mmCIF file of C-alpha atoms in Angstrom:
data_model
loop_
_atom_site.group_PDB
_atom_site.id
_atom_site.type_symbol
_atom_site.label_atom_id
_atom_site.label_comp_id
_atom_site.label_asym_id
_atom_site.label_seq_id
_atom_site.Cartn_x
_atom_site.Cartn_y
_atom_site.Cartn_z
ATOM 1 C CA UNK A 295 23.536 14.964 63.832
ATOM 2 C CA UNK A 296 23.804 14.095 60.128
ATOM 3 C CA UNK A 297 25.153 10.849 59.550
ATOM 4 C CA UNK A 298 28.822 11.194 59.057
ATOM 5 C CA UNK A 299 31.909 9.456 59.915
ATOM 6 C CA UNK A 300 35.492 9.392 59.897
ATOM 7 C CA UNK A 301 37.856 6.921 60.211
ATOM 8 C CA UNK A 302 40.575 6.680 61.708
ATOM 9 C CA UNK A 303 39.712 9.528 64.546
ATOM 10 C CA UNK A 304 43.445 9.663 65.602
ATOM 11 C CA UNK A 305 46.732 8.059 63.284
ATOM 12 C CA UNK A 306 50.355 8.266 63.923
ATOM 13 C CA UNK A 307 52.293 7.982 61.006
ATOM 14 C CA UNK A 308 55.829 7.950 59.780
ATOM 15 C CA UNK A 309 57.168 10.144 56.780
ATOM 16 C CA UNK A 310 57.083 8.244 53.659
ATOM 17 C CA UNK A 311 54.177 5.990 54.705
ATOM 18 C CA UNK A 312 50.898 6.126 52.736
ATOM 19 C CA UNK A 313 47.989 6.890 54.624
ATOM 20 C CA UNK A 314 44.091 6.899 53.687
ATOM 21 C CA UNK A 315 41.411 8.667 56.097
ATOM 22 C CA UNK A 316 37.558 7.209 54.944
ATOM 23 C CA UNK A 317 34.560 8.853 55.477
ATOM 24 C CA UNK A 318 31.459 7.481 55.369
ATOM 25 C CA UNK A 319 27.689 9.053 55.141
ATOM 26 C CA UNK A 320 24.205 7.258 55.518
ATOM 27 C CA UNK A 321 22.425 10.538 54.138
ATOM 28 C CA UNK A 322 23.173 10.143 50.670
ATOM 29 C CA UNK A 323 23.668 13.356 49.902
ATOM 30 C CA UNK A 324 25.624 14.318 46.399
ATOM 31 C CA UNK A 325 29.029 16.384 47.694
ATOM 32 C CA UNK A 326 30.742 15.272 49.684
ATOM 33 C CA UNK A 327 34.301 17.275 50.711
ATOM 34 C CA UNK A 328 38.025 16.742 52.560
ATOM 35 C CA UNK A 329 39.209 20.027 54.590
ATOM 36 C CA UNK A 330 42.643 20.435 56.260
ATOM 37 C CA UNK A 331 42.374 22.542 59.607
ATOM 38 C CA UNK A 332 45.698 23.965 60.496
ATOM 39 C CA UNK A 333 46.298 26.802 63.522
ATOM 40 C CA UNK A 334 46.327 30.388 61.303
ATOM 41 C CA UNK A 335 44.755 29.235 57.936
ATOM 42 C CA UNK A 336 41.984 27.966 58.872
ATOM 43 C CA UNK A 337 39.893 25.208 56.815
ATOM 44 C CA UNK A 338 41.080 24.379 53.736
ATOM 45 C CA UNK A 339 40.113 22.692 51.086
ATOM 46 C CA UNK A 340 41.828 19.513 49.651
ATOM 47 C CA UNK A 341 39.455 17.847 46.996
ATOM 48 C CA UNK A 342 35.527 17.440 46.660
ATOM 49 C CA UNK A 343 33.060 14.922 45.329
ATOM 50 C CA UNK A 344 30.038 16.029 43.149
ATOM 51 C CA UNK A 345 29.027 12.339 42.370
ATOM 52 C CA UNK A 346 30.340 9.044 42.394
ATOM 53 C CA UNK A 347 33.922 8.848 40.678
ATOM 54 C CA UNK A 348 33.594 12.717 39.963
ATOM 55 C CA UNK A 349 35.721 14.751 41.932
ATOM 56 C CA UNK A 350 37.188 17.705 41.649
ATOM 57 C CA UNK A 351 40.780 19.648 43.780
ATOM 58 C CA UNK A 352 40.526 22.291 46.070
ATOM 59 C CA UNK A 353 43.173 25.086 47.039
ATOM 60 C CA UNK A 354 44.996 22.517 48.652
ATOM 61 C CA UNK A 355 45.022 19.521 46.746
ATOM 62 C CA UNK A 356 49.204 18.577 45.902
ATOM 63 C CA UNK A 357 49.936 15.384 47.806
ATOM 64 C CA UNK A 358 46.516 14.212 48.432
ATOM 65 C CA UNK A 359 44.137 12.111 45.977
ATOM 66 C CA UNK A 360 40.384 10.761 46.474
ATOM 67 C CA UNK A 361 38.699 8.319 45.434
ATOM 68 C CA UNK A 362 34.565 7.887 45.225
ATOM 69 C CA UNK A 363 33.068 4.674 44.312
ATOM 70 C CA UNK A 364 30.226 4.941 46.316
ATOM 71 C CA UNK A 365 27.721 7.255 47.161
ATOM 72 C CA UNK A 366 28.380 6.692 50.991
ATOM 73 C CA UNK A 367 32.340 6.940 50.889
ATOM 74 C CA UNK A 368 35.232 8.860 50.151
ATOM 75 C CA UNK A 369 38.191 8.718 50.576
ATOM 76 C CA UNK A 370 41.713 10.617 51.316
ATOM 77 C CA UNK A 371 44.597 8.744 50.531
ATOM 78 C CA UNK A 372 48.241 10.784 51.125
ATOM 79 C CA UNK A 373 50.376 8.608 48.849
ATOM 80 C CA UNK A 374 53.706 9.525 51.165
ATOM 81 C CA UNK A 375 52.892 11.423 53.763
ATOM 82 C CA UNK A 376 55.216 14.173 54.727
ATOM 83 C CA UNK A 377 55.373 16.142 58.367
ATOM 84 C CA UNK A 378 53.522 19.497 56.874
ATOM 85 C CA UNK A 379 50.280 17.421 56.588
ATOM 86 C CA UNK A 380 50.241 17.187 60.096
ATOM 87 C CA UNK A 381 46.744 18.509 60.717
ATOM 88 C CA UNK A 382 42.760 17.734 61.546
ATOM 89 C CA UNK A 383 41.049 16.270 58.470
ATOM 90 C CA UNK A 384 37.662 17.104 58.313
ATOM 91 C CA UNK A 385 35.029 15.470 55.918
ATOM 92 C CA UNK A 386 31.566 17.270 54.857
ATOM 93 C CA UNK A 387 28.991 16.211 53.125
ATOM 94 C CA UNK A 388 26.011 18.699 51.060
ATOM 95 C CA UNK A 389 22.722 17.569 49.644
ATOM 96 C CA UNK A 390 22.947 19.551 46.791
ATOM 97 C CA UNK A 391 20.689 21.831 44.529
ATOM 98 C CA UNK A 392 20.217 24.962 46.618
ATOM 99 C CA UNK A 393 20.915 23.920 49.923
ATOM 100 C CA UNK A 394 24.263 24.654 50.404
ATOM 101 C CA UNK A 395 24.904 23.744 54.138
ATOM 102 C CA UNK A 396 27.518 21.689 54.671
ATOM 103 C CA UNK A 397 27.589 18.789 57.321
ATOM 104 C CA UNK A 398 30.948 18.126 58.583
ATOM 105 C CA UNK A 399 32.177 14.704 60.620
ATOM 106 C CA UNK A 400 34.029 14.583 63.764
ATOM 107 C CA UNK A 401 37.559 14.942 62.381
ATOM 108 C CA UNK A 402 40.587 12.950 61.915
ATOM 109 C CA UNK A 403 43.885 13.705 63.722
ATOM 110 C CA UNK A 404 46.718 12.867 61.929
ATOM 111 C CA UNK A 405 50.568 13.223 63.211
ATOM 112 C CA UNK A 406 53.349 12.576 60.691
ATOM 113 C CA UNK A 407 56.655 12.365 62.402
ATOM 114 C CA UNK B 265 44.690 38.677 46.169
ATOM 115 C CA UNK B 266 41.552 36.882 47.746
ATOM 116 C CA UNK B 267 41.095 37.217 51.417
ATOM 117 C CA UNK B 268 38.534 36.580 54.005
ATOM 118 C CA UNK B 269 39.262 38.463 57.299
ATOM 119 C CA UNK B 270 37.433 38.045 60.207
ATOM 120 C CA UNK B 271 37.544 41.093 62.435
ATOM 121 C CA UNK B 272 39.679 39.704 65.449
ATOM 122 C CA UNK B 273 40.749 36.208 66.733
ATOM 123 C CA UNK B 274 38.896 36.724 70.111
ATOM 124 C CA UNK B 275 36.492 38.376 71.318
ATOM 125 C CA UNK B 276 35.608 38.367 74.709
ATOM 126 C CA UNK B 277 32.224 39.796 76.436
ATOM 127 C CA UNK B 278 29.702 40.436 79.154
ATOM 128 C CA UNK B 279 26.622 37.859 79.402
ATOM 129 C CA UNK B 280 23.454 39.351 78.115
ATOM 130 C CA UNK B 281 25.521 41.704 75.680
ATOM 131 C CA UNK B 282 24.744 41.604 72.171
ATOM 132 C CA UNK B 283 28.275 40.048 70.378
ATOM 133 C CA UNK B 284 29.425 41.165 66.891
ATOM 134 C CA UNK B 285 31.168 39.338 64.516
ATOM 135 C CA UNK B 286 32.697 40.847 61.553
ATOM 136 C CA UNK B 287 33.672 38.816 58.341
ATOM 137 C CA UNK B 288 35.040 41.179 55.624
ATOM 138 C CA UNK B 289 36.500 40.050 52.322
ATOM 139 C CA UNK B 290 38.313 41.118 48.907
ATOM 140 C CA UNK B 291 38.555 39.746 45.415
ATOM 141 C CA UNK B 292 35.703 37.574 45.842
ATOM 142 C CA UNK B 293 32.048 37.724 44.335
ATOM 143 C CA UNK B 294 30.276 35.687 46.618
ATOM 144 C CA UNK B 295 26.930 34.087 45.545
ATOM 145 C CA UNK B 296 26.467 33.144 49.054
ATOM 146 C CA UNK B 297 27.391 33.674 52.848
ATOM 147 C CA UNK B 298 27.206 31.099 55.694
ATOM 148 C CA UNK B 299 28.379 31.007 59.580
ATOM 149 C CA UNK B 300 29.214 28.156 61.391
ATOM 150 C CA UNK B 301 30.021 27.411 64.998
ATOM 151 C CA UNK B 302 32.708 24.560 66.218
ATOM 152 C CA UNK B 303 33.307 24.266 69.261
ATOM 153 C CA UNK B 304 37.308 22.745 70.224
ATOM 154 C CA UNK B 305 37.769 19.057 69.157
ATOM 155 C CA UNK B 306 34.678 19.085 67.043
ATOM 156 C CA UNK B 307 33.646 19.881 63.556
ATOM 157 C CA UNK B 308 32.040 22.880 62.371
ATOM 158 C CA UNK B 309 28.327 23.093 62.958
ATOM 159 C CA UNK B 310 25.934 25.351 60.110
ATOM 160 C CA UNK B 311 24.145 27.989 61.372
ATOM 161 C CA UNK B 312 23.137 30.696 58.915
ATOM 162 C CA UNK B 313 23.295 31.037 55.418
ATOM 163 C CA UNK B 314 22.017 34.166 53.717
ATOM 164 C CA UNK B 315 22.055 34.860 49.729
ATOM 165 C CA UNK B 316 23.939 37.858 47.824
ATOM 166 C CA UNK B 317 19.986 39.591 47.300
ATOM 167 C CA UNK B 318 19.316 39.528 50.797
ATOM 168 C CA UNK B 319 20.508 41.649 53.684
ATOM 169 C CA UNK B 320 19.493 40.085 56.909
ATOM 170 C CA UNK B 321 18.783 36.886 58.259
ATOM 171 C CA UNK B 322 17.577 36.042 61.793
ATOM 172 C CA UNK B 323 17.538 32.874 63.467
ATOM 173 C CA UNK B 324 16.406 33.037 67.080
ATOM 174 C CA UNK B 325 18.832 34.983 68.782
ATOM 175 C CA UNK B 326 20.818 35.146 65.700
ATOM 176 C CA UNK B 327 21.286 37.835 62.719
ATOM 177 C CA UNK B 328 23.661 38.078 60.145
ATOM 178 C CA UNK B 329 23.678 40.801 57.496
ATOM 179 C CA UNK B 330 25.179 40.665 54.209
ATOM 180 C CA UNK B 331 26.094 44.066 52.396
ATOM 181 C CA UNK B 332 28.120 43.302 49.087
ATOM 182 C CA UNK B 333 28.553 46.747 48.526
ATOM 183 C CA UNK B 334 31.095 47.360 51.650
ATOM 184 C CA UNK B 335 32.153 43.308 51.324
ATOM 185 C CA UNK B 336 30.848 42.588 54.880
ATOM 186 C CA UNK B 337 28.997 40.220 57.224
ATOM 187 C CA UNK B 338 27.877 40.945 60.713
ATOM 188 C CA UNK B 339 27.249 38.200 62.586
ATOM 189 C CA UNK B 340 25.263 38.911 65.854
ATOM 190 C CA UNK B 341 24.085 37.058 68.779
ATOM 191 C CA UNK B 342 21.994 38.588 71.123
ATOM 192 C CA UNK B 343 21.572 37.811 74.956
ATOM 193 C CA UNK B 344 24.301 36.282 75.019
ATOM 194 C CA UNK B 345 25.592 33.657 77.323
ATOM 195 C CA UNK B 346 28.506 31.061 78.249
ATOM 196 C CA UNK B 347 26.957 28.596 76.503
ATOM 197 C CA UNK B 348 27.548 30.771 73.245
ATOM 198 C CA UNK B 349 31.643 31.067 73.980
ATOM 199 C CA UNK B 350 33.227 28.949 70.845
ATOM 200 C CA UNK B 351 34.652 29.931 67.286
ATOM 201 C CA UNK B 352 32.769 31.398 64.344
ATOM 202 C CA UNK B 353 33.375 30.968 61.183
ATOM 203 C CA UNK B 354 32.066 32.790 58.226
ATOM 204 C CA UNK B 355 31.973 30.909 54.806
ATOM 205 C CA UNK B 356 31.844 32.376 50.707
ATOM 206 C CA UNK B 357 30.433 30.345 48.371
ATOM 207 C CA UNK B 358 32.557 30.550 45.307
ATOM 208 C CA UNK B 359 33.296 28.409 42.610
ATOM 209 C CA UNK B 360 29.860 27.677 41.038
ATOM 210 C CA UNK B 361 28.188 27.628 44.351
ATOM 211 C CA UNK B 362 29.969 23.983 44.556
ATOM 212 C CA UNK B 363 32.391 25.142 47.790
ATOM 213 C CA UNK B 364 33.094 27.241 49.844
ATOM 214 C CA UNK B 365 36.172 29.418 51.267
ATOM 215 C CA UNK B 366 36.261 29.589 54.900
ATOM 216 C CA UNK B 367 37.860 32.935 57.511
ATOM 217 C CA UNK B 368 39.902 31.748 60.171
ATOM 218 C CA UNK B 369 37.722 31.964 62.780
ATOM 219 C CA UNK B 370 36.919 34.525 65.834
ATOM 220 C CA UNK B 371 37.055 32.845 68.947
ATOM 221 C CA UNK B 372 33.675 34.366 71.141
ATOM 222 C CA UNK B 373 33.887 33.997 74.932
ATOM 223 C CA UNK B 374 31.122 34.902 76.467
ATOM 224 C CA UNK B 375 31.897 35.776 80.390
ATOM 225 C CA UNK B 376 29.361 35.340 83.049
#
C-alpha cells in the first residue's frame, strides 16, 4: 500500500466548529488531493496540491481551504463546518510527470450535527 | 453540461462470466481514462489507466477499451469471481492532466 494517512479516521462535530482532517504521505510524491464522497455524486473534488504551498480548488472547493507546507502533509481545514459536509474525506496522493495514478488513504468520516 | 455516466449502479452476475462495465461521457475531452476498484469502507484502489491514442488495455484478467469517437469505456473482467464483487469507478483526466473527474460508481456482484 502506498504510504498514506489520514487523520482523524472518524470526527463528530458540531455546526459552527472548525475542523481540520491531515493527511500525511512518506512517498513524496508531488500532488497530493482532498475528495468528498457523498451517496449519488460520487468523488468530488475539493482542492489539490501541485507542490509545497501551491494549491489549487476543485469543483467543490466553497467552505474548505488547504494548506501545504510540507511535502508530506496537507491539510483540510472547514473553517465552520456546516451539516451538508457531512461526508467521507478522502486524500490522494500522485507522483507526477506521466504517471497519473492516484493513491488514495483510508478515509476520514466526518458527521456534523 | 459535463457528465460521466456509468452504465448502471449494479450489476449483478454469474461466476466465470465475463462482466462489463460501461463508462460513457459528454462535454469532456479526456487526455486520459483510468478505473479504480474500492471496496465499502475503503479508498479507491488504481487499476487501469489507458491514454486517448490507445484503444485497449489488458491487465490479467482485465481490459478496458477507450473509443473517443462514441465517448466510451468498457471495462471488462473476465472469469469472474466473488472475490471481484465491489464498485468501479471510471476516472477522466481533465484539467491539464493535473485531476481527474470521477462516475459514480457501478456496484459489480459477482454470484457464486
Amino acid at each position: 500500500d502506498a504510504g498514506i494517512t489520514q487523520s482523524p479516521r472518524h470526527k463528530v462535530t458540531e455546526t459552527g466548529t472548525p475542523v481540520t482532517l491531515r493527511c500525511h504521505q512518506t512517498e513524496n510524491h508531488r500532488y497530493m488531493y482532498w475528495y468528498r464522497q457523498d451517496p449519488g455524486h460520487g468523488l468530488r473534488l475539493i482542492h489539490y496540491s501541485y507542490g509545497v504551498k501551491d494549491t489549487d480548488k476543485g469543483e467543490v472547493s466553497d467552505g474548505y481551504s488547504v494548506s501545504r507546507s510540507k511535502t508530506e502533509d496537507f491539510l483540510l481545514t472547514l473553517e465552520s463546518a456546516t451539516s451538508s459536509q457531512t461526508s467521507v474525506y478522502f486524500c490522494a496522493i500522485r507522483s507526477g510527470g506521466t504517471s497519473y495514478e492516484q493513491y488514495f488513504g483510508p478515509g476520514t468520516r466526518l458527521t456534523v450535527t | 453540461s459535463q457528465k460521466i455516466e456509468q452504465n448502471s449502479e449494479a450489476l449483478n452476475i454469474q461466476e466465470g462470466k465475463t462482466a462489463t462495465l460501461t463508462c460513457n461521457y459528454t462535454n469532456y475531452s479526456p487526455a486520459y481514462l483510468q478505473w479504480y476498484r474500492q471496496d465499502p469502507g475503503r479508498g479507491p484502489v488504481f487499476l487501469l489507466l489507458i491514454r486517448e491514442n490507445e484503444k485497449e488495455k489488458r491487465k490479467e484478467r482485465l481490459k478496458v477499451t477507450f473509443d473517443t469517437t462514441l465517448k466510451q469505456s468498457l471495462f471488462h473482467i473476465t472469469a469472474s469471481q466473488p472475490a471481484d464483487s465491489a464498485t468501479y469507478l471510471c476516472a477522466l483526466g481533465v484539467g491539464g492532466y493535473q485531476k481527474v473527474t470521477f462516475g459514480t460508481g457501478t456496484k459489480l456482484q459477482v454470484i457464486p
